[in-house]
Amino acid sequence: MDIKTASALRRLRLVSAPEAVSFLLLLVCSVLKRTTDFNAVPVMGMVHGVLFILYLIFWADAWNRAKWGLKTAALYFVLSVLPTGGFFAERKLKREAESALIASRARNEGIVNA
């Protein structure tokens, strides 16, 4: 894995958890708007919208650079629209990055020809 691919995956990973948190907070704010006089939906909506757009941009870049198949790309997209999916995406991306790092070190040390 080259440095640009690793960077693309890292960016996607770093934005996935905050995007999930903002989605959950937006849902809470929506409930509070309906049940109380508290209305933070416009602010949380904007924050979540910006993070979601960043997630989509980083997802497209990671898909292009990592050469994911359609199934993997679709999985990460579906995780972006589920309320807690960003947490699962972050964990899966972290494992993928660790596996790529281990494989890269093994190739550099001549342990495997992977």
mmCIF file with all atom_site columns, C-alpha atoms in Angstrom:
data_model
loop_
_atom_site.group_PDB
_atom_site.id
_atom_site.type_symbol
_atom_site.label_atom_id
_atom_site.label_alt_id
_atom_site.label_comp_id
_atom_site.label_asym_id
_atom_site.label_entity_id
_atom_site.label_seq_id
_atom_site.pdbx_PDB_ins_code
_atom_site.Cartn_x
_atom_site.Cartn_y
_atom_site.Cartn_z
_atom_site.occupancy
_atom_site.B_iso_or_equiv
_atom_site.pdbx_formal_charge
_atom_site.auth_seq_id
_atom_site.auth_comp_id
_atom_site.auth_asym_id
_atom_site.auth_atom_id
_atom_site.pdbx_PDB_model_num
ATOM 1   C CA . MET A 1 1   ? 0.000   0.000   0.000  1.00 0.00 ? 1   MET A CA 1
ATOM 2   C CA . ASP A 1 2   ? 1.456   3.338   -0.996 1.00 0.00 ? 2   ASP A CA 1
ATOM 3   C CA . ILE A 1 3   ? 1.394   6.465   1.128  1.00 0.00 ? 3   ILE A CA 1
ATOM 4   C CA . LYS A 1 4   ? -1.486  8.087   -0.801 1.00 0.00 ? 4   LYS A CA 1
ATOM 5   C CA . THR A 1 5   ? -3.711  5.061   -0.315 1.00 0.00 ? 5   THR A CA 1
ATOM 6   C CA . ALA A 1 6   ? -2.843  4.893   3.374  1.00 0.00 ? 6   ALA A CA 1
ATOM 7   C CA . SER A 1 7   ? -3.597  8.612   3.715  1.00 0.00 ? 7   SER A CA 1
ATOM 8   C CA . ALA A 1 8   ? -6.960  8.225   1.983  1.00 0.00 ? 8   ALA A CA 1
ATOM 9   C CA . LEU A 1 9   ? -7.952  5.394   4.317  1.00 0.00 ? 9   LEU A CA 1
ATOM 10  C CA . ARG A 1 10  ? -6.747  7.352   7.343  1.00 0.00 ? 10  ARG A CA 1
ATOM 11  C CA . ARG A 1 11  ? -8.799  10.416  6.363  1.00 0.00 ? 11  ARG A CA 1
ATOM 12  C CA . LEU A 1 12  ? -11.895 8.270   5.932  1.00 0.00 ? 12  LEU A CA 1
ATOM 13  C CA . ARG A 1 13  ? -11.263 6.602   9.267  1.00 0.00 ? 13  ARG A CA 1
ATOM 14  C CA . LEU A 1 14  ? -10.746 9.910   11.062 1.00 0.00 ? 14  LEU A CA 1
ATOM 15  C CA . VAL A 1 15  ? -14.005 11.412  9.799  1.00 0.00 ? 15  VAL A CA 1
ATOM 16  C CA . SER A 1 16  ? -16.191 8.305   10.265 1.00 0.00 ? 16  SER A CA 1
ATOM 17  C CA . ALA A 1 17  ? -16.530 8.402   14.065 1.00 0.00 ? 17  ALA A CA 1
ATOM 18  C CA . PRO A 1 18  ? -17.261 12.166  14.305 1.00 0.00 ? 18  PRO A CA 1
ATOM 19  C CA . GLU A 1 19  ? -19.813 11.759  11.505 1.00 0.00 ? 19  GLU A CA 1
ATOM 20  C CA . ALA A 1 20  ? -21.533 8.993   13.485 1.00 0.00 ? 20  ALA A CA 1
ATOM 21  C CA . VAL A 1 21  ? -21.528 11.104  16.659 1.00 0.00 ? 21  VAL A CA 1
ATOM 22  C CA . SER A 1 22  ? -23.003 14.078  14.810 1.00 0.00 ? 22  SER A CA 1
ATOM 23  C CA . PHE A 1 23  ? -25.730 11.842  13.353 1.00 0.00 ? 23  PHE A CA 1
ATOM 24  C CA . LEU A 1 24  ? -26.674 10.578  16.815 1.00 0.00 ? 24  LEU A CA 1
ATOM 25  C CA . LEU A 1 25  ? -26.652 14.117  18.220 1.00 0.00 ? 25  LEU A CA 1
ATOM 26  C CA . LEU A 1 26  ? -28.847 15.265  15.343 1.00 0.00 ? 26  LEU A CA 1
ATOM 27  C CA . LEU A 1 27  ? -31.334 12.518  16.161 1.00 0.00 ? 27  LEU A CA 1
ATOM 28  C CA . VAL A 1 28  ? -31.341 13.560  19.835 1.00 0.00 ? 28  VAL A CA 1
ATOM 29  C CA . CYS A 1 29  ? -31.812 17.203  18.860 1.00 0.00 ? 29  CYS A CA 1
ATOM 30  C CA . SER A 1 30  ? -34.714 16.233  16.609 1.00 0.00 ? 30  SER A CA 1
ATOM 31  C CA . VAL A 1 31  ? -36.441 14.461  19.478 1.00 0.00 ? 31  VAL A CA 1
ATOM 32  C CA . LEU A 1 32  ? -35.760 17.393  21.830 1.00 0.00 ? 32  LEU A CA 1
ATOM 33  C CA . LYS A 1 33  ? -37.157 19.817  19.256 1.00 0.00 ? 33  LYS A CA 1
ATOM 34  C CA . ARG A 1 34  ? -40.435 17.898  19.199 1.00 0.00 ? 34  ARG A CA 1
ATOM 35  C CA . THR A 1 35  ? -40.694 17.402  22.951 1.00 0.00 ? 35  THR A CA 1
ATOM 36  C CA . THR A 1 36  ? -39.242 20.630  24.397 1.00 0.00 ? 36  THR A CA 1
ATOM 37  C CA . ASP A 1 37  ? -38.487 24.197  23.414 1.00 0.00 ? 37  ASP A CA 1
ATOM 38  C CA . PHE A 1 38  ? -34.842 23.302  22.743 1.00 0.00 ? 38  PHE A CA 1
ATOM 39  C CA . ASN A 1 39  ? -34.023 23.600  19.028 1.00 0.00 ? 39  ASN A CA 1
ATOM 40  C CA . ALA A 1 40  ? -30.446 22.820  18.034 1.00 0.00 ? 40  ALA A CA 1
ATOM 41  C CA . VAL A 1 41  ? -31.445 21.049  14.823 1.00 0.00 ? 41  VAL A CA 1
ATOM 42  C CA . PRO A 1 42  ? -30.247 23.843  12.489 1.00 0.00 ? 42  PRO A CA 1
ATOM 43  C CA . VAL A 1 43  ? -26.784 23.859  14.066 1.00 0.00 ? 43  VAL A CA 1
ATOM 44  C CA . MET A 1 44  ? -26.426 20.084  14.362 1.00 0.00 ? 44  MET A CA 1
ATOM 45  C CA . GLY A 1 45  ? -27.887 19.659  10.891 1.00 0.00 ? 45  GLY A CA 1
ATOM 46  C CA . MET A 1 46  ? -25.172 21.856  9.441  1.00 0.00 ? 46  MET A CA 1
ATOM 47  C CA . VAL A 1 47  ? -22.408 20.140  11.426 1.00 0.00 ? 47  VAL A CA 1
ATOM 48  C CA . HIS A 1 48  ? -23.647 16.698  10.420 1.00 0.00 ? 48  HIS A CA 1
ATOM 49  C CA . GLY A 1 49  ? -24.072 17.801  6.797  1.00 0.00 ? 49  GLY A CA 1
ATOM 50  C CA . VAL A 1 50  ? -20.491 19.029  6.569  1.00 0.00 ? 50  VAL A CA 1
ATOM 51  C CA . LEU A 1 51  ? -19.136 15.847  8.168  1.00 0.00 ? 51  LEU A CA 1
ATOM 52  C CA . PHE A 1 52  ? -21.301 13.664  5.920  1.00 0.00 ? 52  PHE A CA 1
ATOM 53  C CA . ILE A 1 53  ? -20.079 15.452  2.785  1.00 0.00 ? 53  ILE A CA 1
ATOM 54  C CA . LEU A 1 54  ? -16.479 15.048  3.981  1.00 0.00 ? 54  LEU A CA 1
ATOM 55  C CA . TYR A 1 55  ? -17.146 11.360  4.595  1.00 0.00 ? 55  TYR A CA 1
ATOM 56  C CA . LEU A 1 56  ? -18.498 10.956  1.049  1.00 0.00 ? 56  LEU A CA 1
ATOM 57  C CA . ILE A 1 57  ? -15.519 12.784  -0.478 1.00 0.00 ? 57  ILE A CA 1
ATOM 58  C CA . PHE A 1 58  ? -13.042 10.719  1.534  1.00 0.00 ? 58  PHE A CA 1
ATOM 59  C CA . TRP A 1 59  ? -15.014 7.529   0.782  1.00 0.00 ? 59  TRP A CA 1
ATOM 60  C CA . ALA A 1 60  ? -14.800 8.175   -2.966 1.00 0.00 ? 60  ALA A CA 1
ATOM 61  C CA . ASP A 1 61  ? -11.072 8.911   -2.712 1.00 0.00 ? 61  ASP A CA 1
ATOM 62  C CA . ALA A 1 62  ? -10.436 5.760   -0.658 1.00 0.00 ? 62  ALA A CA 1
ATOM 63  C CA . TRP A 1 63  ? -12.492 3.668   -3.084 1.00 0.00 ? 63  TRP A CA 1
ATOM 64  C CA . ASN A 1 64  ? -10.459 4.988   -5.989 1.00 0.00 ? 64  ASN A CA 1
ATOM 65  C CA . ARG A 1 65  ? -7.051  4.609   -4.343 1.00 0.00 ? 65  ARG A CA 1
ATOM 66  C CA . ALA A 1 66  ? -7.583  1.322   -2.471 1.00 0.00 ? 66  ALA A CA 1
ATOM 67  C CA . LYS A 1 67  ? -9.199  -0.289  -5.526 1.00 0.00 ? 67  LYS A CA 1
ATOM 68  C CA . TRP A 1 68  ? -12.067 -1.670  -3.465 1.00 0.00 ? 68  TRP A CA 1
ATOM 69  C CA . GLY A 1 69  ? -14.582 -3.915  -5.106 1.00 0.00 ? 69  GLY A CA 1
ATOM 70  C CA . LEU A 1 70  ? -18.182 -2.793  -5.400 1.00 0.00 ? 70  LEU A CA 1
ATOM 71  C CA . LYS A 1 71  ? -19.181 -4.850  -2.359 1.00 0.00 ? 71  LYS A CA 1
ATOM 72  C CA . THR A 1 72  ? -16.612 -3.202  -0.060 1.00 0.00 ? 72  THR A CA 1
ATOM 73  C CA . ALA A 1 73  ? -17.373 0.291   -1.344 1.00 0.00 ? 73  ALA A CA 1
ATOM 74  C CA . ALA A 1 74  ? -21.111 -0.308  -0.890 1.00 0.00 ? 74  ALA A CA 1
ATOM 75  C CA . LEU A 1 75  ? -20.520 -1.553  2.660  1.00 0.00 ? 75  LEU A CA 1
ATOM 76  C CA . TYR A 1 76  ? -18.685 1.636   3.651  1.00 0.00 ? 76  TYR A CA 1
ATOM 77  C CA . PHE A 1 77  ? -21.395 3.746   2.004  1.00 0.00 ? 77  PHE A CA 1
ATOM 78  C CA . VAL A 1 78  ? -24.195 1.913   3.823  1.00 0.00 ? 78  VAL A CA 1
ATOM 79  C CA . LEU A 1 79  ? -22.305 2.329   7.095  1.00 0.00 ? 79  LEU A CA 1
ATOM 80  C CA . SER A 1 80  ? -22.279 6.086   6.494  1.00 0.00 ? 80  SER A CA 1
ATOM 81  C CA . VAL A 1 81  ? -26.083 6.308   6.470  1.00 0.00 ? 81  VAL A CA 1
ATOM 82  C CA . LEU A 1 82  ? -26.689 4.174   9.556  1.00 0.00 ? 82  LEU A CA 1
ATOM 83  C CA . PRO A 1 83  ? -26.779 6.027   12.884 1.00 0.00 ? 83  PRO A CA 1
ATOM 84  C CA . THR A 1 84  ? -23.923 4.017   14.436 1.00 0.00 ? 84  THR A CA 1
ATOM 85  C CA . GLY A 1 85  ? -22.373 2.773   11.208 1.00 0.00 ? 85  GLY A CA 1
ATOM 86  C CA . GLY A 1 86  ? -19.481 5.225   11.370 1.00 0.00 ? 86  GLY A CA 1
ATOM 87  C CA . PHE A 1 87  ? -18.166 3.498   14.475 1.00 0.00 ? 87  PHE A CA 1
ATOM 88  C CA . PHE A 1 88  ? -18.122 0.147   12.664 1.00 0.00 ? 88  PHE A CA 1
ATOM 89  C CA . ALA A 1 89  ? -16.504 1.720   9.604  1.00 0.00 ? 89  ALA A CA 1
ATOM 90  C CA . GLU A 1 90  ? -13.772 3.264   11.777 1.00 0.00 ? 90  GLU A CA 1
ATOM 91  C CA . ARG A 1 91  ? -13.021 -0.063  13.437 1.00 0.00 ? 91  ARG A CA 1
ATOM 92  C CA . LYS A 1 92  ? -12.968 -1.948  10.117 1.00 0.00 ? 92  LYS A CA 1
ATOM 93  C CA . LEU A 1 93  ? -10.736 0.684   8.482  1.00 0.00 ? 93  LEU A CA 1
ATOM 94  C CA . LYS A 1 94  ? -8.348  0.528   11.429 1.00 0.00 ? 94  LYS A CA 1
ATOM 95  C CA . ARG A 1 95  ? -8.027  -3.243  11.051 1.00 0.00 ? 95  ARG A CA 1
ATOM 96  C CA . GLU A 1 96  ? -7.503  -2.878  7.307  1.00 0.00 ? 96  GLU A CA 1
ATOM 97  C CA . ALA A 1 97  ? -4.751  -0.300  7.847  1.00 0.00 ? 97  ALA A CA 1
ATOM 98  C CA . GLU A 1 98  ? -3.021  -2.469  10.460 1.00 0.00 ? 98  GLU A CA 1
ATOM 99  C CA . SER A 1 99  ? -3.124  -5.487  8.146  1.00 0.00 ? 99  SER A CA 1
ATOM 100 C CA . ALA A 1 100 ? -1.677  -3.441  5.291  1.00 0.00 ? 100 ALA A CA 1
ATOM 101 C CA . LEU A 1 101 ? 1.100   -2.144  7.556  1.00 0.00 ? 101 LEU A CA 1
ATOM 102 C CA . ILE A 1 102 ? 2.000   -5.651  8.700  1.00 0.00 ? 102 ILE A CA 1
ATOM 103 C CA . ALA A 1 103 ? 2.050   -6.899  5.094  1.00 0.00 ? 103 ALA A CA 1
ATOM 104 C CA . SER A 1 104 ? 4.179   -3.946  4.025  1.00 0.00 ? 104 SER A CA 1
ATOM 105 C CA . ARG A 1 105 ? 6.714   -4.566  6.791  1.00 0.00 ? 105 ARG A CA 1
ATOM 106 C CA . ALA A 1 106 ? 6.852   -8.258  5.923  1.00 0.00 ? 106 ALA A CA 1
ATOM 107 C CA . ARG A 1 107 ? 7.532   -7.429  2.261  1.00 0.00 ? 107 ARG A CA 1
ATOM 108 C CA . ASN A 1 108 ? 10.245  -4.927  3.216  1.00 0.00 ? 108 ASN A CA 1
ATOM 109 C CA . GLU A 1 109 ? 11.966  -7.466  5.457  1.00 0.00 ? 109 GLU A CA 1
ATOM 110 C CA . GLY A 1 110 ? 11.745  -10.151 2.783  1.00 0.00 ? 110 GLY A CA 1
ATOM 111 C CA . ILE A 1 111 ? 9.614   -12.469 4.893  1.00 0.00 ? 111 ILE A CA 1
ATOM 112 C CA . VAL A 1 112 ? 6.911   -12.860 2.246  1.00 0.00 ? 112 VAL A CA 1
ATOM 113 C CA . ASN A 1 113 ? 6.441   -12.032 -1.403 1.00 0.00 ? 113 ASN A CA 1
ATOM 114 C CA . ALA A 1 114 ? 2.962   -10.587 -0.870 1.00 0.00 ? 114 ALA A CA 1
#
